[in-house]
Amino acid sequence: MRNLNHETITEAVLESQGQTANPRMKQIMDSLVRHLHDFAREVRLTEDEWFKGIAFLTRCGHITDDKRQEFILLSDVLGLSMLTVAMNNDKPAQCTESTVFGPFHVQGAPKYELGADIANGARGIPCLVRGTVRGPDGSPVPNARMDVWQSDQDGRYDVQYADIDHAQARGVLHADAQGRYHFRSILAVPYAIPHDGPVGELLDATGRHPWRPAHLHFMIEAPGYETLITHVFRGDDAYLDSDAVFGVRQSLIADWKAQADGTYLVEYDFVLAPVAMGAM
């Protein structure tokens, strides 16, 4: 321990945590140390760069509050969020794919009856959303709980407004006994993730834009089925192939159809994975 150098220090750190009681904790920490040290050696990390990295993470912490999670944004734009989702949600081919959760979900969203308008005053063109929730065999999933949220026409979620004290463009409803659902909201639009902080600076430095394609968020739960966290994307969006958080999947793209009265209609059927199938 008294004569360590840039090559031997890794083994010293691994030895120091050799008594970690939790096997999974030890596996994670050992791998983290190896990869961090190898990264620093590979790029020959300077002390100034290390200090700047620490300052960057510190600023991520300072800007994070109950309405903004900069570390989730960082994970998202680095592709780590979607990588974790992909590794942990390997569903049968016929089941709806998962995608990133995002930083704007809110616990305790208002509950609505089927057919209700969850926009609740959010600005945007009216849109009807409908479809079914089924199992892989085509059988309906009755009374599935559907937690839905989206941005308004300006690309902002309700929690991003200081002067809005009630939920808008978000809510919880249940499919009917035949697995059918329908509700009213507003037309989904593309929006930029918050980029006025450290993550935005990182995007600028790497020549990337902060835009996400238009989408609706869904979290769907039903007894006997895996919880599904996903989006439904607008098929005509310019950012489908350059989503800042890498969340687009072809199977999650749908058409928003303009109606004669100026409103829109989007139809999408969800297929949930039974718990037993997901465990296989």
PDB file of C-alpha atoms in Angstrom:
ATOM      1  CA  MET A   1       0.000   0.000   0.000  1.00  0.00           C
ATOM      2  CA  ARG A   2       3.019   2.338   0.407  1.00  0.00           C
ATOM      3  CA  ASN A   3       4.499   1.835  -3.049  1.00  0.00           C
ATOM      4  CA  LEU A   4       1.508   1.925  -5.370  1.00  0.00           C
ATOM      5  CA  ASN A   5       1.695   3.209  -8.936  1.00  0.00           C
ATOM      6  CA  HIS A   6      -0.804   3.793 -11.696  1.00  0.00           C
ATOM      7  CA  GLU A   7      -0.796   0.093 -12.577  1.00  0.00           C
ATOM      8  CA  THR A   8      -0.848  -1.544  -9.140  1.00  0.00           C
ATOM      9  CA  ILE A   9      -3.393   0.740  -7.463  1.00  0.00           C
ATOM     10  CA  THR A  10      -6.328  -1.083  -9.088  1.00  0.00           C
ATOM     11  CA  GLU A  11      -5.528  -4.379  -7.406  1.00  0.00           C
ATOM     12  CA  ALA A  12      -5.008  -2.586  -4.106  1.00  0.00           C
ATOM     13  CA  VAL A  13      -8.502  -1.072  -4.264  1.00  0.00           C
ATOM     14  CA  LEU A  14     -10.014  -4.430  -5.215  1.00  0.00           C
ATOM     15  CA  GLU A  15      -8.230  -6.082  -2.304  1.00  0.00           C
ATOM     16  CA  SER A  16      -9.457  -3.399   0.089  1.00  0.00           C
ATOM     17  CA  GLN A  17     -13.099  -4.230  -0.725  1.00  0.00           C
ATOM     18  CA  GLY A  18     -12.517  -7.972  -0.733  1.00  0.00           C
ATOM     19  CA  GLN A  19     -14.571  -8.463   2.432  1.00  0.00           C
ATOM     20  CA  THR A  20     -17.749  -7.018   0.938  1.00  0.00           C
ATOM     21  CA  ALA A  21     -20.483  -9.235   2.375  1.00  0.00           C
ATOM     22  CA  ASN A  22     -23.053  -8.864  -0.386  1.00  0.00           C
ATOM     23  CA  PRO A  23     -21.904 -10.859  -3.464  1.00  0.00           C
ATOM     24  CA  ARG A  24     -23.793  -8.658  -5.916  1.00  0.00           C
ATOM     25  CA  MET A  25     -22.415  -5.505  -4.301  1.00  0.00           C
ATOM     26  CA  LYS A  26     -18.893  -6.921  -4.612  1.00  0.00           C
ATOM     27  CA  GLN A  27     -19.416  -7.841  -8.265  1.00  0.00           C
ATOM     28  CA  ILE A  28     -20.656  -4.352  -9.099  1.00  0.00           C
ATOM     29  CA  MET A  29     -17.984  -2.487  -7.145  1.00  0.00           C
ATOM     30  CA  ASP A  30     -15.125  -4.629  -8.450  1.00  0.00           C
ATOM     31  CA  SER A  31     -16.229  -4.122 -12.030  1.00  0.00           C
ATOM     32  CA  LEU A  32     -16.789  -0.401 -11.472  1.00  0.00           C
ATOM     33  CA  VAL A  33     -13.279   0.060 -10.095  1.00  0.00           C
ATOM     34  CA  ARG A  34     -11.677  -1.913 -12.934  1.00  0.00           C
ATOM     35  CA  HIS A  35     -13.528   0.000 -15.648  1.00  0.00           C
ATOM     36  CA  LEU A  36     -12.987   3.408 -14.033  1.00  0.00           C
ATOM     37  CA  HIS A  37      -9.269   2.803 -13.647  1.00  0.00           C
ATOM     38  CA  ASP A  38      -8.941   1.384 -17.164  1.00  0.00           C
ATOM     39  CA  PHE A  39     -10.805   4.406 -18.538  1.00  0.00           C
ATOM     40  CA  ALA A  40      -8.488   6.829 -16.740  1.00  0.00           C
ATOM     41  CA  ARG A  41      -5.417   4.968 -18.007  1.00  0.00           C
ATOM     42  CA  GLU A  42      -6.758   4.679 -21.566  1.00  0.00           C
ATOM     43  CA  VAL A  43      -7.394   8.428 -21.965  1.00  0.00           C
ATOM     44  CA  ARG A  44      -4.514   9.402 -19.655  1.00  0.00           C
ATOM     45  CA  LEU A  45      -6.903  11.511 -17.605  1.00  0.00           C
ATOM     46  CA  THR A  46      -5.300  14.711 -16.355  1.00  0.00           C
ATOM     47  CA  GLU A  47      -5.852  16.154 -12.890  1.00  0.00           C
ATOM     48  CA  ASP A  48      -7.529  19.212 -14.408  1.00  0.00           C
ATOM     49  CA  GLU A  49      -9.935  16.996 -16.384  1.00  0.00           C
ATOM     50  CA  TRP A  50     -10.684  14.995 -13.251  1.00  0.00           C
ATOM     51  CA  PHE A  51     -11.500  18.216 -11.319  1.00  0.00           C
ATOM     52  CA  LYS A  52     -13.749  19.376 -14.168  1.00  0.00           C
ATOM     53  CA  GLY A  53     -15.541  16.035 -14.106  1.00  0.00           C
ATOM     54  CA  ILE A  54     -16.144  16.339 -10.361  1.00  0.00           C
ATOM     55  CA  ALA A  55     -17.418  19.901 -10.855  1.00  0.00           C
ATOM     56  CA  PHE A  56     -19.769  18.711 -13.606  1.00  0.00           C
ATOM     57  CA  LEU A  57     -21.291  16.036 -11.358  1.00  0.00           C
ATOM     58  CA  THR A  58     -21.538  18.518  -8.486  1.00  0.00           C
ATOM     59  CA  ARG A  59     -23.508  20.912 -10.679  1.00  0.00           C
ATOM     60  CA  CYS A  60     -25.790  18.041 -11.711  1.00  0.00           C
ATOM     61  CA  GLY A  61     -26.561  17.562  -8.030  1.00  0.00           C
ATOM     62  CA  HIS A  62     -27.115  21.247  -7.357  1.00  0.00           C
ATOM     63  CA  ILE A  63     -29.642  21.678 -10.173  1.00  0.00           C
ATOM     64  CA  THR A  64     -31.596  18.555  -9.213  1.00  0.00           C
ATOM     65  CA  ASP A  65     -34.781  19.078  -7.202  1.00  0.00           C
ATOM     66  CA  ASP A  66     -38.247  17.549  -6.833  1.00  0.00           C
ATOM     67  CA  LYS A  67     -39.192  18.721 -10.343  1.00  0.00           C
ATOM     68  CA  ARG A  68     -35.943  18.117 -12.210  1.00  0.00           C
ATOM     69  CA  GLN A  69     -33.594  15.133 -12.094  1.00  0.00           C
ATOM     70  CA  GLU A  70     -30.365  16.037 -13.882  1.00  0.00           C
ATOM     71  CA  PHE A  71     -28.779  12.643 -13.228  1.00  0.00           C
ATOM     72  CA  ILE A  72     -31.631  10.879 -15.046  1.00  0.00           C
ATOM     73  CA  LEU A  73     -31.120  13.292 -17.946  1.00  0.00           C
ATOM     74  CA  LEU A  74     -27.408  12.491 -17.912  1.00  0.00           C
ATOM     75  CA  SER A  75     -28.101   8.762 -17.890  1.00  0.00           C
ATOM     76  CA  ASP A  76     -30.611   9.241 -20.702  1.00  0.00           C
ATOM     77  CA  VAL A  77     -28.351  11.185 -23.065  1.00  0.00           C
ATOM     78  CA  LEU A  78     -25.463   8.763 -22.487  1.00  0.00           C
ATOM     79  CA  GLY A  79     -27.718   5.887 -23.536  1.00  0.00           C
ATOM     80  CA  LEU A  80     -27.327   4.208 -20.147  1.00  0.00           C
ATOM     81  CA  SER A  81     -31.029   4.447 -19.300  1.00  0.00           C
ATOM     82  CA  MET A  82     -32.077   2.770 -22.535  1.00  0.00           C
ATOM     83  CA  LEU A  83     -29.298   0.176 -22.265  1.00  0.00           C
ATOM     84  CA  THR A  84     -30.568  -0.779 -18.806  1.00  0.00           C
ATOM     85  CA  VAL A  85     -34.159  -0.928 -20.086  1.00  0.00           C
ATOM     86  CA  ALA A  86     -33.143  -3.131 -23.023  1.00  0.00           C
ATOM     87  CA  MET A  87     -31.175  -5.551 -20.844  1.00  0.00           C
ATOM     88  CA  ASN A  88     -33.938  -5.920 -18.268  1.00  0.00           C
ATOM     89  CA  ASN A  89     -36.996  -6.044 -20.522  1.00  0.00           C
ATOM     90  CA  ASP A  90     -36.279  -8.770 -23.033  1.00  0.00           C
ATOM     91  CA  LYS A  91     -39.890  -9.648 -23.797  1.00  0.00           C
ATOM     92  CA  PRO A  92     -41.349 -12.181 -26.245  1.00  0.00           C
ATOM     93  CA  ALA A  93     -41.469 -10.801 -29.786  1.00  0.00           C
ATOM     94  CA  GLN A  94     -45.227 -10.230 -29.828  1.00  0.00           C
ATOM     95  CA  CYS A  95     -45.212  -8.097 -26.664  1.00  0.00           C
ATOM     96  CA  THR A  96     -45.002  -4.303 -26.621  1.00  0.00           C
ATOM     97  CA  GLU A  97     -41.460  -3.066 -26.154  1.00  0.00           C
ATOM     98  CA  SER A  98     -40.358  -0.972 -23.193  1.00  0.00           C
ATOM     99  CA  THR A  99     -38.527   2.319 -23.354  1.00  0.00           C
ATOM    100  CA  VAL A 100     -37.158   4.943 -20.974  1.00  0.00           C
ATOM    101  CA  PHE A 101     -39.195   6.118 -17.996  1.00  0.00           C
ATOM    102  CA  GLY A 102     -38.084   9.736 -18.255  1.00  0.00           C
ATOM    103  CA  PRO A 103     -37.824  12.345 -15.480  1.00  0.00           C
ATOM    104  CA  PHE A 104     -41.375  13.757 -15.591  1.00  0.00           C
ATOM    105  CA  HIS A 105     -43.554  11.006 -14.146  1.00  0.00           C
ATOM    106  CA  VAL A 106     -45.474  12.083 -11.037  1.00  0.00           C
ATOM    107  CA  GLN A 107     -46.858   9.787  -8.352  1.00  0.00           C
ATOM    108  CA  GLY A 108     -50.496  10.302  -7.466  1.00  0.00           C
ATOM    109  CA  ALA A 109     -51.723  11.637 -10.805  1.00  0.00           C
ATOM    110  CA  PRO A 110     -55.490  12.313 -10.883  1.00  0.00           C
ATOM    111  CA  LYS A 111     -57.806   9.416 -11.670  1.00  0.00           C
ATOM    112  CA  TYR A 112     -60.171   9.590 -14.640  1.00  0.00           C
ATOM    113  CA  GLU A 113     -63.025   7.555 -16.047  1.00  0.00           C
ATOM    114  CA  LEU A 114     -62.694   6.080 -19.537  1.00  0.00           C
ATOM    115  CA  GLY A 115     -63.310   8.715 -22.178  1.00  0.00           C
ATOM    116  CA  ALA A 116     -62.349  11.626 -19.946  1.00  0.00           C
ATOM    117  CA  ASP A 117     -60.171  14.543 -21.025  1.00  0.00           C
ATOM    118  CA  ILE A 118     -56.885  14.232 -19.155  1.00  0.00           C
ATOM    119  CA  ALA A 119     -55.514  17.441 -20.710  1.00  0.00           C
ATOM    120  CA  ASN A 120     -57.240  19.337 -17.900  1.00  0.00           C
ATOM    121  CA  GLY A 121     -56.451  22.711 -19.447  1.00  0.00           C
ATOM    122  CA  ALA A 122     -53.087  21.888 -21.060  1.00  0.00           C
ATOM    123  CA  ARG A 123     -52.567  23.817 -24.285  1.00  0.00           C
ATOM    124  CA  GLY A 124     -52.722  21.805 -27.492  1.00  0.00           C
ATOM    125  CA  ILE A 125     -54.861  20.473 -30.325  1.00  0.00           C
ATOM    126  CA  PRO A 126     -57.462  18.000 -29.008  1.00  0.00           C
ATOM    127  CA  CYS A 127     -56.655  14.348 -29.642  1.00  0.00           C
ATOM    128  CA  LEU A 128     -58.514  11.100 -29.027  1.00  0.00           C
ATOM    129  CA  VAL A 129     -56.382   8.141 -27.935  1.00  0.00           C
ATOM    130  CA  ARG A 130     -57.807   4.619 -28.044  1.00  0.00           C
ATOM    131  CA  GLY A 131     -56.897   0.970 -28.368  1.00  0.00           C
ATOM    132  CA  THR A 132     -56.764  -2.292 -26.451  1.00  0.00           C
ATOM    133  CA  VAL A 133     -54.646  -3.993 -23.821  1.00  0.00           C
ATOM    134  CA  ARG A 134     -54.173  -7.705 -24.484  1.00  0.00           C
ATOM    135  CA  GLY A 135     -52.011 -10.674 -23.654  1.00  0.00           C
ATOM    136  CA  PRO A 136     -49.738 -12.437 -26.179  1.00  0.00           C
ATOM    137  CA  ASP A 137     -52.505 -14.909 -27.036  1.00  0.00           C
ATOM    138  CA  GLY A 138     -54.850 -12.067 -27.989  1.00  0.00           C
ATOM    139  CA  SER A 139     -57.019 -12.360 -24.907  1.00  0.00           C
ATOM    140  CA  PRO A 140     -58.077  -9.023 -23.370  1.00  0.00           C
ATOM    141  CA  VAL A 141     -56.444  -7.822 -20.170  1.00  0.00           C
ATOM    142  CA  PRO A 142     -59.411  -6.520 -18.164  1.00  0.00           C
ATOM    143  CA  ASN A 143     -59.216  -3.370 -16.056  1.00  0.00           C
ATOM    144  CA  ALA A 144     -55.518  -2.734 -16.723  1.00  0.00           C
ATOM    145  CA  ARG A 145     -54.300   0.361 -14.871  1.00  0.00           C
ATOM    146  CA  MET A 146     -52.940   2.945 -17.311  1.00  0.00           C
ATOM    147  CA  ASP A 147     -50.823   5.845 -16.067  1.00  0.00           C
ATOM    148  CA  VAL A 148     -50.469   8.384 -18.915  1.00  0.00           C
ATOM    149  CA  TRP A 149     -48.512  11.631 -19.178  1.00  0.00           C
ATOM    150  CA  GLN A 150     -47.262  13.988 -21.889  1.00  0.00           C
ATOM    151  CA  SER A 151     -46.058  17.529 -22.630  1.00  0.00           C
ATOM    152  CA  ASP A 152     -48.233  20.387 -23.865  1.00  0.00           C
ATOM    153  CA  GLN A 153     -48.066  22.122 -27.244  1.00  0.00           C
ATOM    154  CA  ASP A 154     -45.039  24.110 -26.074  1.00  0.00           C
ATOM    155  CA  GLY A 155     -43.152  20.925 -25.257  1.00  0.00           C
ATOM    156  CA  ARG A 156     -43.354  21.401 -21.500  1.00  0.00           C
ATOM    157  CA  TYR A 157     -44.769  19.164 -18.781  1.00  0.00           C
ATOM    158  CA  ASP A 158     -47.006  20.563 -16.073  1.00  0.00           C
ATOM    159  CA  VAL A 159     -44.293  20.180 -13.433  1.00  0.00           C
ATOM    160  CA  GLN A 160     -42.042  22.520 -15.422  1.00  0.00           C
ATOM    161  CA  TYR A 161     -44.402  25.460 -14.817  1.00  0.00           C
ATOM    162  CA  ALA A 162     -44.052  27.402 -11.585  1.00  0.00           C
ATOM    163  CA  ASP A 163     -47.548  28.888 -11.905  1.00  0.00           C
ATOM    164  CA  ILE A 164     -49.523  25.650 -12.467  1.00  0.00           C
ATOM    165  CA  ASP A 165     -50.745  24.070  -9.235  1.00  0.00           C
ATOM    166  CA  HIS A 166     -52.722  21.150 -10.709  1.00  0.00           C
ATOM    167  CA  ALA A 167     -51.980  18.187 -12.944  1.00  0.00           C
ATOM    168  CA  GLN A 168     -52.300  18.698 -16.683  1.00  0.00           C
ATOM    169  CA  ALA A 169     -51.916  16.207 -19.539  1.00  0.00           C
ATOM    170  CA  ARG A 170     -51.469  13.344 -17.105  1.00  0.00           C
ATOM    171  CA  GLY A 171     -53.778  10.918 -15.376  1.00  0.00           C
ATOM    172  CA  VAL A 172     -54.636   7.378 -14.376  1.00  0.00           C
ATOM    173  CA  LEU A 173     -57.482   5.370 -15.920  1.00  0.00           C
ATOM    174  CA  HIS A 174     -58.426   1.728 -16.319  1.00  0.00           C
ATOM    175  CA  ALA A 175     -59.215  -0.297 -19.414  1.00  0.00           C
ATOM    176  CA  ASP A 176     -62.664  -1.879 -19.451  1.00  0.00           C
ATOM    177  CA  ALA A 177     -63.518  -5.564 -18.979  1.00  0.00           C
ATOM    178  CA  GLN A 178     -62.678  -6.250 -22.645  1.00  0.00           C
ATOM    179  CA  GLY A 179     -59.276  -4.554 -22.397  1.00  0.00           C
ATOM    180  CA  ARG A 180     -60.435  -1.506 -24.355  1.00  0.00           C
ATOM    181  CA  TYR A 181     -59.348   2.006 -23.462  1.00  0.00           C
ATOM    182  CA  HIS A 182     -60.011   5.502 -24.760  1.00  0.00           C
ATOM    183  CA  PHE A 183     -59.379   8.994 -23.455  1.00  0.00           C
ATOM    184  CA  ARG A 184     -58.964  12.519 -24.731  1.00  0.00           C
ATOM    185  CA  SER A 185     -55.813  14.585 -24.472  1.00  0.00           C
ATOM    186  CA  ILE A 186     -53.801  16.803 -26.835  1.00  0.00           C
ATOM    187  CA  LEU A 187     -51.615  16.258 -29.875  1.00  0.00           C
ATOM    188  CA  ALA A 188     -48.117  15.129 -28.911  1.00  0.00           C
ATOM    189  CA  VAL A 189     -45.309  17.414 -30.128  1.00  0.00           C
ATOM    190  CA  PRO A 190     -41.507  17.144 -30.170  1.00  0.00           C
ATOM    191  CA  TYR A 191     -39.692  18.898 -27.359  1.00  0.00           C
ATOM    192  CA  ALA A 192     -36.206  19.577 -26.104  1.00  0.00           C
ATOM    193  CA  ILE A 193     -35.131  17.966 -22.867  1.00  0.00           C
ATOM    194  CA  PRO A 194     -33.995  20.548 -20.281  1.00  0.00           C
ATOM    195  CA  HIS A 195     -30.667  21.789 -21.649  1.00  0.00           C
ATOM    196  CA  ASP A 196     -30.013  24.900 -19.577  1.00  0.00           C
ATOM    197  CA  GLY A 197     -27.779  22.979 -17.171  1.00  0.00           C
ATOM    198  CA  PRO A 198     -24.753  20.667 -17.146  1.00  0.00           C
ATOM    199  CA  VAL A 199     -26.356  18.053 -19.425  1.00  0.00           C
ATOM    200  CA  GLY A 200     -27.138  20.746 -21.988  1.00  0.00           C
ATOM    201  CA  GLU A 201     -23.512  21.867 -21.885  1.00  0.00           C
ATOM    202  CA  LEU A 202     -22.436  18.271 -22.500  1.00  0.00           C
ATOM    203  CA  LEU A 203     -24.735  18.026 -25.524  1.00  0.00           C
ATOM    204  CA  ASP A 204     -23.304  21.274 -26.926  1.00  0.00           C
ATOM    205  CA  ALA A 205     -19.753  20.099 -26.368  1.00  0.00           C
ATOM    206  CA  THR A 206     -20.415  16.857 -28.238  1.00  0.00           C
ATOM    207  CA  GLY A 207     -22.309  18.469 -31.124  1.00  0.00           C
ATOM    208  CA  ARG A 208     -25.684  16.971 -30.244  1.00  0.00           C
ATOM    209  CA  HIS A 209     -29.204  18.394 -30.141  1.00  0.00           C
ATOM    210  CA  PRO A 210     -31.554  18.027 -27.129  1.00  0.00           C
ATOM    211  CA  TRP A 211     -34.729  17.089 -29.022  1.00  0.00           C
ATOM    212  CA  ARG A 212     -37.092  14.191 -28.418  1.00  0.00           C
ATOM    213  CA  PRO A 213     -39.706  13.080 -30.976  1.00  0.00           C
ATOM    214  CA  ALA A 214     -43.370  13.590 -30.099  1.00  0.00           C
ATOM    215  CA  HIS A 215     -44.735  10.860 -27.827  1.00  0.00           C
ATOM    216  CA  LEU A 216     -47.148   9.805 -25.118  1.00  0.00           C
ATOM    217  CA  HIS A 217     -45.860   8.086 -21.975  1.00  0.00           C
ATOM    218  CA  PHE A 218     -47.621   4.983 -20.670  1.00  0.00           C
ATOM    219  CA  MET A 219     -47.130   2.839 -17.579  1.00  0.00           C
ATOM    220  CA  ILE A 220     -49.516  -0.118 -17.675  1.00  0.00           C
ATOM    221  CA  GLU A 221     -50.068  -2.546 -14.806  1.00  0.00           C
ATOM    222  CA  ALA A 222     -52.292  -5.612 -14.454  1.00  0.00           C
ATOM    223  CA  PRO A 223     -52.248  -8.650 -12.121  1.00  0.00           C
ATOM    224  CA  GLY A 224     -50.274 -11.525 -13.617  1.00  0.00           C
ATOM    225  CA  TYR A 225     -48.441  -9.321 -16.120  1.00  0.00           C
ATOM    226  CA  GLU A 226     -45.149  -7.456 -16.115  1.00  0.00           C
ATOM    227  CA  THR A 227     -45.468  -3.706 -15.685  1.00  0.00           C
ATOM    228  CA  LEU A 228     -44.958  -2.016 -19.051  1.00  0.00           C
ATOM    229  CA  ILE A 229     -43.225   1.374 -19.224  1.00  0.00           C
ATOM    230  CA  THR A 230     -43.225   2.698 -22.752  1.00  0.00           C
ATOM    231  CA  HIS A 231     -43.987   5.515 -25.212  1.00  0.00           C
ATOM    232  CA  VAL A 232     -46.120   5.767 -28.313  1.00  0.00           C
ATOM    233  CA  PHE A 233     -44.353   7.961 -30.897  1.00  0.00           C
ATOM    234  CA  ARG A 234     -45.773  10.091 -33.714  1.00  0.00           C
ATOM    235  CA  GLY A 235     -44.900   8.540 -37.048  1.00  0.00           C
ATOM    236  CA  ASP A 236     -44.320  11.856 -38.855  1.00  0.00           C
ATOM    237  CA  ASP A 237     -41.794  13.287 -36.401  1.00  0.00           C
ATOM    238  CA  ALA A 238     -38.469  14.601 -37.688  1.00  0.00           C
ATOM    239  CA  TYR A 239     -36.552  13.380 -34.613  1.00  0.00           C
ATOM    240  CA  LEU A 240     -37.456   9.674 -34.736  1.00  0.00           C
ATOM    241  CA  ASP A 241     -33.959   8.810 -35.960  1.00  0.00           C
ATOM    242  CA  SER A 242     -32.085  11.157 -33.628  1.00  0.00           C
ATOM    243  CA  ASP A 243     -33.890  10.954 -30.286  1.00  0.00           C
ATOM    244  CA  ALA A 244     -31.635  12.610 -27.705  1.00  0.00           C
ATOM    245  CA  VAL A 245     -32.250   9.754 -25.259  1.00  0.00           C
ATOM    246  CA  PHE A 246     -32.235   6.841 -27.758  1.00  0.00           C
ATOM    247  CA  GLY A 247     -35.734   5.697 -26.771  1.00  0.00           C
ATOM    248  CA  VAL A 248     -37.408   5.118 -30.162  1.00  0.00           C
ATOM    249  CA  ARG A 249     -38.412   1.612 -31.254  1.00  0.00           C
ATOM    250  CA  GLN A 250     -40.061   0.977 -34.614  1.00  0.00           C
ATOM    251  CA  SER A 251     -42.833  -1.044 -32.988  1.00  0.00           C
ATOM    252  CA  LEU A 252     -43.809   1.961 -30.834  1.00  0.00           C
ATOM    253  CA  ILE A 253     -44.474   4.322 -33.745  1.00  0.00           C
ATOM    254  CA  ALA A 254     -48.098   5.114 -34.633  1.00  0.00           C
ATOM    255  CA  ASP A 255     -49.973   7.463 -36.948  1.00  0.00           C
ATOM    256  CA  TRP A 256     -51.667  10.546 -35.537  1.00  0.00           C
ATOM    257  CA  LYS A 257     -54.539  11.018 -37.981  1.00  0.00           C
ATOM    258  CA  ALA A 258     -56.045  14.448 -38.600  1.00  0.00           C
ATOM    259  CA  GLN A 259     -59.849  14.431 -38.387  1.00  0.00           C
ATOM    260  CA  ALA A 260     -62.362  16.523 -40.312  1.00  0.00           C
ATOM    261  CA  ASP A 261     -63.138  18.629 -37.237  1.00  0.00           C
ATOM    262  CA  GLY A 262     -59.495  19.646 -36.711  1.00  0.00           C
ATOM    263  CA  THR A 263     -58.801  17.163 -33.923  1.00  0.00           C
ATOM    264  CA  TYR A 264     -56.510  14.126 -34.086  1.00  0.00           C
ATOM    265  CA  LEU A 265     -56.895  10.398 -33.503  1.00  0.00           C
ATOM    266  CA  VAL A 266     -54.213   7.909 -32.509  1.00  0.00           C
ATOM    267  CA  GLU A 267     -54.894   4.194 -32.065  1.00  0.00           C
ATOM    268  CA  TYR A 268     -52.465   1.785 -30.426  1.00  0.00           C
ATOM    269  CA  ASP A 269     -52.856  -1.727 -29.032  1.00  0.00           C
ATOM    270  CA  PHE A 270     -50.645  -2.845 -26.153  1.00  0.00           C
ATOM    271  CA  VAL A 271     -49.590  -6.457 -25.579  1.00  0.00           C
ATOM    272  CA  LEU A 272     -48.439  -7.229 -22.035  1.00  0.00           C
ATOM    273  CA  ALA A 273     -45.998  -9.968 -21.118  1.00  0.00           C
ATOM    274  CA  PRO A 274     -47.255 -12.447 -18.502  1.00  0.00           C
ATOM    275  CA  VAL A 275     -44.989 -12.651 -15.494  1.00  0.00           C
ATOM    276  CA  ALA A 276     -44.232 -16.314 -16.214  1.00  0.00           C
ATOM    277  CA  MET A 277     -43.134 -15.550 -19.772  1.00  0.00           C
ATOM    278  CA  GLY A 278     -40.917 -12.681 -18.684  1.00  0.00           C
ATOM    279  CA  ALA A 279     -39.154 -14.946 -16.200  1.00  0.00           C
ATOM    280  CA  MET A 280     -38.248 -17.526 -18.838  1.00  0.00           C
TER     281      MET A 280
END
